[in-house]
PDB file of C-alpha atoms in Angstrom:
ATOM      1  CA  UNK G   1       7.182 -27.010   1.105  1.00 56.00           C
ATOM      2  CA  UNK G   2       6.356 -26.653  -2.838  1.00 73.00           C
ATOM      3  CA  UNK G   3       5.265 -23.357  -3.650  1.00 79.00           C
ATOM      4  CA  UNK G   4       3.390 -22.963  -7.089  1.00 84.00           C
ATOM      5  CA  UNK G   5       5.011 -19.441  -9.228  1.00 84.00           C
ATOM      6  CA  UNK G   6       1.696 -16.857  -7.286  1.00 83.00           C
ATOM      7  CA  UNK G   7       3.242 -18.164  -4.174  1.00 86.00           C
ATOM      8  CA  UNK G   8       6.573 -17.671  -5.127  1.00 87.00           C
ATOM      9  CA  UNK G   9       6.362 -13.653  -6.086  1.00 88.00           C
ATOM     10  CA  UNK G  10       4.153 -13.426  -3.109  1.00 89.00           C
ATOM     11  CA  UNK G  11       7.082 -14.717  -0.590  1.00 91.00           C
ATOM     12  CA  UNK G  12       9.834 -12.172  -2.763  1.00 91.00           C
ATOM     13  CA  UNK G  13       7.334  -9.572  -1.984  1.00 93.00           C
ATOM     14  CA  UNK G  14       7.604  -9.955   1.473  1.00 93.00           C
ATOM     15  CA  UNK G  15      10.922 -10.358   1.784  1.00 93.00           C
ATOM     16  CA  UNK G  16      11.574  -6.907  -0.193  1.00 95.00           C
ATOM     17  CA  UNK G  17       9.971  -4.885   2.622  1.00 94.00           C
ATOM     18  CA  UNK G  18      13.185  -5.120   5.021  1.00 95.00           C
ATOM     19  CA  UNK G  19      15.021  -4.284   1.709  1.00 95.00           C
ATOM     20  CA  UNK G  20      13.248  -1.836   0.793  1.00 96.00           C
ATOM     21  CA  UNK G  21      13.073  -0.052   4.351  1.00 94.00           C
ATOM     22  CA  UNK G  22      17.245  -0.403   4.746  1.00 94.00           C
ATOM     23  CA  UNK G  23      17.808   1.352   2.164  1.00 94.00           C
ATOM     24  CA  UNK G  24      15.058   4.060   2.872  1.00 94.00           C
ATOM     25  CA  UNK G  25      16.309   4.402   6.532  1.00 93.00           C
ATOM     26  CA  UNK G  26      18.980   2.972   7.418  1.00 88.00           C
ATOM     27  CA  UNK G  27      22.347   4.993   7.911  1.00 85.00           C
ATOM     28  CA  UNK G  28      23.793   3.475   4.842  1.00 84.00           C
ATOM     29  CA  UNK G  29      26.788   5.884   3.362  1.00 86.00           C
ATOM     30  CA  UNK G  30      25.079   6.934   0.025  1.00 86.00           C
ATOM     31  CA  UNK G  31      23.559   9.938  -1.343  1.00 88.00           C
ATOM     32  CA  UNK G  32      19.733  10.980  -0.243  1.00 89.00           C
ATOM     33  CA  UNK G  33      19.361  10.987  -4.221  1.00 93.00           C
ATOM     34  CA  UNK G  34      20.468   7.398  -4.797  1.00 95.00           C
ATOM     35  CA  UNK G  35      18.735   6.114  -1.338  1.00 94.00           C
ATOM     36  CA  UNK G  36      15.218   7.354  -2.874  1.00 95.00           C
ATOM     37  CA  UNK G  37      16.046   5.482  -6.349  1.00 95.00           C
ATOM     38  CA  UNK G  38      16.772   2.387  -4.938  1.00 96.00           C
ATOM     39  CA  UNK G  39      13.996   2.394  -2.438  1.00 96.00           C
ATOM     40  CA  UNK G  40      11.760   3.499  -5.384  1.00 96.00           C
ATOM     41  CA  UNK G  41      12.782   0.634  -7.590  1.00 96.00           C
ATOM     42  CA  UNK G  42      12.301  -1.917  -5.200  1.00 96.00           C
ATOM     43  CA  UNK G  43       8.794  -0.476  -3.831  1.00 96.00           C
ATOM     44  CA  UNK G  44       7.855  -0.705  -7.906  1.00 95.00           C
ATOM     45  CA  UNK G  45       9.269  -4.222  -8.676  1.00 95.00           C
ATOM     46  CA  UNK G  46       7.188  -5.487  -5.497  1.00 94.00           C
ATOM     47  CA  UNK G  47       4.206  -3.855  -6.529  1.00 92.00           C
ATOM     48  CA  UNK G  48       4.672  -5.297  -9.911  1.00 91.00           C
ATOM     49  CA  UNK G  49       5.051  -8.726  -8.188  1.00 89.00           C
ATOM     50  CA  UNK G  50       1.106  -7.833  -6.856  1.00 83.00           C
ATOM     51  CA  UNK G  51      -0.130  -7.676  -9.819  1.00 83.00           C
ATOM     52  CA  UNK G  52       1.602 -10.357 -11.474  1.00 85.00           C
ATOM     53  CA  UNK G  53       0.856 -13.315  -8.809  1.00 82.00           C
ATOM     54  CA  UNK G  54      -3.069 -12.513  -8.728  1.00 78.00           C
ATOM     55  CA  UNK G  55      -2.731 -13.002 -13.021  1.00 81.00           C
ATOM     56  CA  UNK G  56      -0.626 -15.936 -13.344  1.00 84.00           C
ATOM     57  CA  UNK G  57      -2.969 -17.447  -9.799  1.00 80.00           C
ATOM     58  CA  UNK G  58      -5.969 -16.952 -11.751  1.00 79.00           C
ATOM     59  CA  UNK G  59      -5.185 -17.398 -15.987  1.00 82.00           C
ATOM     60  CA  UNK G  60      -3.563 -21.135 -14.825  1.00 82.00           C
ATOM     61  CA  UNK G  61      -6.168 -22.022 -12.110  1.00 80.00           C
ATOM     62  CA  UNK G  62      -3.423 -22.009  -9.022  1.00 78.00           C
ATOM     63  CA  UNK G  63      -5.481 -20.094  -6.511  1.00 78.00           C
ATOM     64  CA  UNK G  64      -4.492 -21.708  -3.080  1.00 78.00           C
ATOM     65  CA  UNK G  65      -5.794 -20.791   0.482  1.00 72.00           C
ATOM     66  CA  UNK G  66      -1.972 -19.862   1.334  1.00 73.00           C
ATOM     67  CA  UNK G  67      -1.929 -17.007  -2.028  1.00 75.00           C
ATOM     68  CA  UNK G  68      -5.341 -16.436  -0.566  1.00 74.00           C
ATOM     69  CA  UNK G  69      -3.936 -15.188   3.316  1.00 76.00           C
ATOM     70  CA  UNK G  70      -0.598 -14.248   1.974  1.00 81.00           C
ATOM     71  CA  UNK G  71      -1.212 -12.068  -0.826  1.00 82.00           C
ATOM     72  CA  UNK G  72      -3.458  -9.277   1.200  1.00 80.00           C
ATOM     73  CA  UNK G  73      -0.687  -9.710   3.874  1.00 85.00           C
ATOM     74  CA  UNK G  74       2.552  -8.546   1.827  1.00 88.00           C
ATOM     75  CA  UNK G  75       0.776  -6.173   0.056  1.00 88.00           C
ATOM     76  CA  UNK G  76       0.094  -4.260   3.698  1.00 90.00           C
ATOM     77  CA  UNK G  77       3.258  -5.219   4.784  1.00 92.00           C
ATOM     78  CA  UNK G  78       4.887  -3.431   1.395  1.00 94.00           C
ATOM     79  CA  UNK G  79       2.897  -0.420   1.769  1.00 95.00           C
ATOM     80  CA  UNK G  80       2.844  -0.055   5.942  1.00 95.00           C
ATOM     81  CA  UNK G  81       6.596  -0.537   5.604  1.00 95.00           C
ATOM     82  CA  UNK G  82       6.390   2.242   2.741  1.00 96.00           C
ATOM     83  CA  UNK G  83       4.446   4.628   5.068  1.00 96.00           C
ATOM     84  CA  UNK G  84       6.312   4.397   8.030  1.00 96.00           C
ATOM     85  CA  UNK G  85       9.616   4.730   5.725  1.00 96.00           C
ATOM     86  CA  UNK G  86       8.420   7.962   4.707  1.00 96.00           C
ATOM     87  CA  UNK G  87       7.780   9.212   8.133  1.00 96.00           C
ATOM     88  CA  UNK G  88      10.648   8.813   9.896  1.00 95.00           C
ATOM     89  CA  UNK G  89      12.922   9.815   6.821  1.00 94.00           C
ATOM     90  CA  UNK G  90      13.946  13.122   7.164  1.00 92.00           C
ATOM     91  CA  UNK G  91      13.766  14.305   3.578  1.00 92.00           C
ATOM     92  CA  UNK G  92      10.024  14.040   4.316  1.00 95.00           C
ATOM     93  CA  UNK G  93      10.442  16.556   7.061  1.00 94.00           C
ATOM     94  CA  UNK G  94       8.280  19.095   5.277  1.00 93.00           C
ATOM     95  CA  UNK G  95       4.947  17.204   4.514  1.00 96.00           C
ATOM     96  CA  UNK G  96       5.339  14.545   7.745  1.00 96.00           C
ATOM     97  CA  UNK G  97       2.742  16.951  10.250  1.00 96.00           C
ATOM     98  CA  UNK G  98      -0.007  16.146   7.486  1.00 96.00           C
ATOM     99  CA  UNK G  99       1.780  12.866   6.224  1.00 97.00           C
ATOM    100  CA  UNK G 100       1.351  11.494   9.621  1.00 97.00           C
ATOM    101  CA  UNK G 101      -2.828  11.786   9.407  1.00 97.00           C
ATOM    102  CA  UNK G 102      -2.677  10.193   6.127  1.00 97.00           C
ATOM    103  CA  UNK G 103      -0.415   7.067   6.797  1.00 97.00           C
ATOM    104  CA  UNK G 104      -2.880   6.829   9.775  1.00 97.00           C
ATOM    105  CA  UNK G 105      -6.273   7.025   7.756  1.00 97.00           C
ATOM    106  CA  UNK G 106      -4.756   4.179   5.287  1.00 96.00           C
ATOM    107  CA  UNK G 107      -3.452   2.053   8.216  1.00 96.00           C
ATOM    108  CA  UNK G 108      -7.001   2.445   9.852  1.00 95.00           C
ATOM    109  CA  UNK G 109      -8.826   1.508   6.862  1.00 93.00           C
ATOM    110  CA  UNK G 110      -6.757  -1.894   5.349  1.00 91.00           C
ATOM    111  CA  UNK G 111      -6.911  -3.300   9.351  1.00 90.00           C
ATOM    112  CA  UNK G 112     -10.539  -2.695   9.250  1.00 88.00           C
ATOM    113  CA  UNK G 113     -11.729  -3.742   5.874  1.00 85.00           C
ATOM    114  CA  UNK G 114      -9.033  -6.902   6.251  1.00 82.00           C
ATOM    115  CA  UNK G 115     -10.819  -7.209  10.093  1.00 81.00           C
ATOM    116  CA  UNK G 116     -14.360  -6.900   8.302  1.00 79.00           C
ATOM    117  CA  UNK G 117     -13.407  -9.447   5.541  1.00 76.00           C
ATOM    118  CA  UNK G 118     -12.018 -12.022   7.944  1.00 74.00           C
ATOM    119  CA  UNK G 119     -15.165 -12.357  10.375  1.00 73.00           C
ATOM    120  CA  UNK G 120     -17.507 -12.286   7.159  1.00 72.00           C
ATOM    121  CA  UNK G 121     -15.223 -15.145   5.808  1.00 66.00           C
ATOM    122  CA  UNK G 122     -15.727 -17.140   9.260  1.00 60.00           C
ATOM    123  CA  UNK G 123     -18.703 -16.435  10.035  1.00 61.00           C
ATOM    124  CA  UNK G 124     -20.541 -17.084   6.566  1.00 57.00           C
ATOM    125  CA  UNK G 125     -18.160 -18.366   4.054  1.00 57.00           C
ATOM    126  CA  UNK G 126     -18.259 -15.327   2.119  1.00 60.00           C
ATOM    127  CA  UNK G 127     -15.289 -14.264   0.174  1.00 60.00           C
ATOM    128  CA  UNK G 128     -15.196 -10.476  -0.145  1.00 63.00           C
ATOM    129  CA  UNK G 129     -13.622  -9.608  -3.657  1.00 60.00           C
ATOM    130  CA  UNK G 130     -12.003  -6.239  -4.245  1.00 66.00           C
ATOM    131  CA  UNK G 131     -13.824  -3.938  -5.647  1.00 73.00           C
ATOM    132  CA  UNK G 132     -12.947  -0.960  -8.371  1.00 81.00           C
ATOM    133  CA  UNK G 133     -13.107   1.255  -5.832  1.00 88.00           C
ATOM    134  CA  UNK G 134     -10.522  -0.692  -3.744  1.00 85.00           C
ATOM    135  CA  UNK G 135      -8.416  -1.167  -6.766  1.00 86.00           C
ATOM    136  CA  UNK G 136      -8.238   2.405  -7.264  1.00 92.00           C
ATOM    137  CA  UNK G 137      -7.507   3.244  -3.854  1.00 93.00           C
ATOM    138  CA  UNK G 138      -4.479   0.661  -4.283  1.00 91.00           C
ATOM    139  CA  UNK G 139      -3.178   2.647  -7.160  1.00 93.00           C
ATOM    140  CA  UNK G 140      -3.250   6.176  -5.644  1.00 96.00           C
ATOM    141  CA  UNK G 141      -1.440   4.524  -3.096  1.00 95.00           C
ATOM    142  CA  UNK G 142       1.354   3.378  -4.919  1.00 95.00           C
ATOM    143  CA  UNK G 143       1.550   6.379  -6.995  1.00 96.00           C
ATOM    144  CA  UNK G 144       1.670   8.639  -3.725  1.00 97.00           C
ATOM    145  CA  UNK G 145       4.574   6.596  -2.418  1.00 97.00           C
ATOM    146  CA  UNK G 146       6.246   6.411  -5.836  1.00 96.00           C
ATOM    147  CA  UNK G 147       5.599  10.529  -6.600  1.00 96.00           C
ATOM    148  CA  UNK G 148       6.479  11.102  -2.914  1.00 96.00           C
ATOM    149  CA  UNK G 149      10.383   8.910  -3.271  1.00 97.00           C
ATOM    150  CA  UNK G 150      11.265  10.510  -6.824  1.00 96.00           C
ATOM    151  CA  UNK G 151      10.421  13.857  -6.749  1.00 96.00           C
ATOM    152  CA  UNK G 152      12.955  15.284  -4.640  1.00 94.00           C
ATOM    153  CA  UNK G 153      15.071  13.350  -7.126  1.00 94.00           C
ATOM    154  CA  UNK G 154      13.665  14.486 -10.556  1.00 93.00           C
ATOM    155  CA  UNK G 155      12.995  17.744  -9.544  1.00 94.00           C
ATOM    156  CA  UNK G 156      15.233  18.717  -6.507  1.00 87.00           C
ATOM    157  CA  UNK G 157      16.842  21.729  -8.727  1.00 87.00           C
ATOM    158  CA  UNK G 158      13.677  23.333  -9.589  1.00 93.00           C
ATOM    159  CA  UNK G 159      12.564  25.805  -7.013  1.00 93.00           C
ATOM    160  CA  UNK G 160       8.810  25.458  -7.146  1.00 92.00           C
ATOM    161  CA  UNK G 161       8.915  21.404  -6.905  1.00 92.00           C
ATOM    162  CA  UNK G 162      11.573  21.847  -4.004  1.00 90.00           C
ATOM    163  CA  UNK G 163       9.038  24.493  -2.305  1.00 91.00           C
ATOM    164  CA  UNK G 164       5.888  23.696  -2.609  1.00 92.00           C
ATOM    165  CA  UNK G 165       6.594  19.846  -3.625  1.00 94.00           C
ATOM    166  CA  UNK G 166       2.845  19.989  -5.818  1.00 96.00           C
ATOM    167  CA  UNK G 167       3.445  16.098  -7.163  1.00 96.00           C
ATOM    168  CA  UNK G 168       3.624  14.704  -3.051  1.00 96.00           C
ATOM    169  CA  UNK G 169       0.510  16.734  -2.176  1.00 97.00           C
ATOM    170  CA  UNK G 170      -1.820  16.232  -5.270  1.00 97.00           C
ATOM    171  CA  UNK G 171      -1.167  12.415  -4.839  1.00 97.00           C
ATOM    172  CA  UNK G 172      -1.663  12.089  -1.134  1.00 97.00           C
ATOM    173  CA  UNK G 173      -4.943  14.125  -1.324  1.00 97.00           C
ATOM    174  CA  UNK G 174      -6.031  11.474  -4.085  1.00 97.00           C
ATOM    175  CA  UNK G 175      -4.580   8.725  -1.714  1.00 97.00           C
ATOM    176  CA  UNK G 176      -6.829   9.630   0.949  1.00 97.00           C
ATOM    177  CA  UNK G 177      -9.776  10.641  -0.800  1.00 97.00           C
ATOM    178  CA  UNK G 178      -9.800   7.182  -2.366  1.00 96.00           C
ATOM    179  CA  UNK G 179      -9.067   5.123   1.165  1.00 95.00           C
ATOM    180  CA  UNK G 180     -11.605   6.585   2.785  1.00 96.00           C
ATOM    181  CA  UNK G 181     -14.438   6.365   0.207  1.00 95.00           C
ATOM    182  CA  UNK G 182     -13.451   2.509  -0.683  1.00 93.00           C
ATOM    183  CA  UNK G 183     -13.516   1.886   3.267  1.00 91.00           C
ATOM    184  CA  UNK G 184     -16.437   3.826   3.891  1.00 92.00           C
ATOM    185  CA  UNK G 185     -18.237   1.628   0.881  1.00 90.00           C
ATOM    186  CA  UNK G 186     -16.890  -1.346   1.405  1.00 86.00           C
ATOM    187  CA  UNK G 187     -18.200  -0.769   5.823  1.00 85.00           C
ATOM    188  CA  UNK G 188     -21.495   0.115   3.396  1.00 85.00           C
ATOM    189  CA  UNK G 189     -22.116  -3.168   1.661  1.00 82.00           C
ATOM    190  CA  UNK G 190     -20.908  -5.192   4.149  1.00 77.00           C
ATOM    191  CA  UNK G 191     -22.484  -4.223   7.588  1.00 77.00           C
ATOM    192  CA  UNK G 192     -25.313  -5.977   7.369  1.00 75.00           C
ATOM    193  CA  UNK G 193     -23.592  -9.048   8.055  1.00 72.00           C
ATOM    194  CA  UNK G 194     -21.913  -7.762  10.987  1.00 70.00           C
ATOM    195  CA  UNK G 195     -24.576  -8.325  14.551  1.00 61.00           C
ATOM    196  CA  UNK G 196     -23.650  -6.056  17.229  1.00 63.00           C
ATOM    197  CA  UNK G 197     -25.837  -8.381  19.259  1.00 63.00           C
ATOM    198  CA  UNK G 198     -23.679 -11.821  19.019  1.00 60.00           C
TER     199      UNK G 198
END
């Protein structure tokens, strides 16, 4: 099957998740430290890879119904995988009783919203576009993971970070702040085409 470039970075992006979780949580014999890098670097390259398919798709005029299904798809694959990385890695020991609620709230809201946007699409042809809110809420996610995977790198000597870990908190209150205002809003605009009755 020929795959036009958006497709292309879509299909890497995918197949970094399984990368990217090995090396956050599998047993491989390296140091915490260099785990978290590598795991970091990937998670950032495939997020680049998001923003770069959805550019090149539109400035060239290759939007396809495949980039259309697959490109929501690996981005909740990347950042489910990300989530559920961070909870059963034990360097997240500390934060994963409140982690845990907040991996659930964002997991809650993409099935729903994606749910919503699917039976809109079916049932009235309507394509549901992101919004700034949900664009936002995409970026406090990856900064959450990203702050969450280097911090206990770039500031594992310093007592406070190592303590109190300030950069993982302040991001994952932003994180779910933003989910659940760009899910509530998006529920909002969209319910009216949604008939309990049929």
């Amino acid at each position: 099957m020929k795959m036009n470039l958006p497709n292309k970075l879509t299909i890497i992006r995918i197949c970094m998740v399984p990368v990217f979780m090995i090396f956050l949580v599998a047993p491989i014999p390296m140091g915490t430290n260099l785990r978290l890098i590598i795991s970091a670097a990937i998670f950032v390259i495939a997020s680049l890879t998001d923003m770069l398919d959805g550019k090149i798709a539109r400035a060239r005029g290759l939007i396809t119904d495949f980039g259309k299904f697959m490109d929501p798809l690996a981005d909740k694959f990347l950042v489910f995988g990300a989530l559920l990385g961070i909870l059963v890695n034990d360097t997240f020991a500390s934060v994963r009783p409140v982690f845990i609620w907040a991996a659930t709230i964002v997991m809650f809201r993409e099935l729903a919203v994606t749910s919503l946007r699917l039976v809109i699409a079916g049932k009235d042809g309507l394509v549901i576009a992101a919004s700034w809110l949900g664009k936002v809420k995409t970026t406090t996610q990856i900064v959450c993971i990203c702050c969450m995977l280097l911090e206990p790198v770039l500031f594992g000597g310093i007592d406070f970070f190592v303590r109190y870990k300030p950069l993982t908190w302040v991001t994952m209150a932003a994180m779910i702040i933003m989910t659940l205002w760009s899910g509530i809003d998006y529920i909002k605009t969209y319910w009216q085409f949604i008939d309990p009755e049929k």
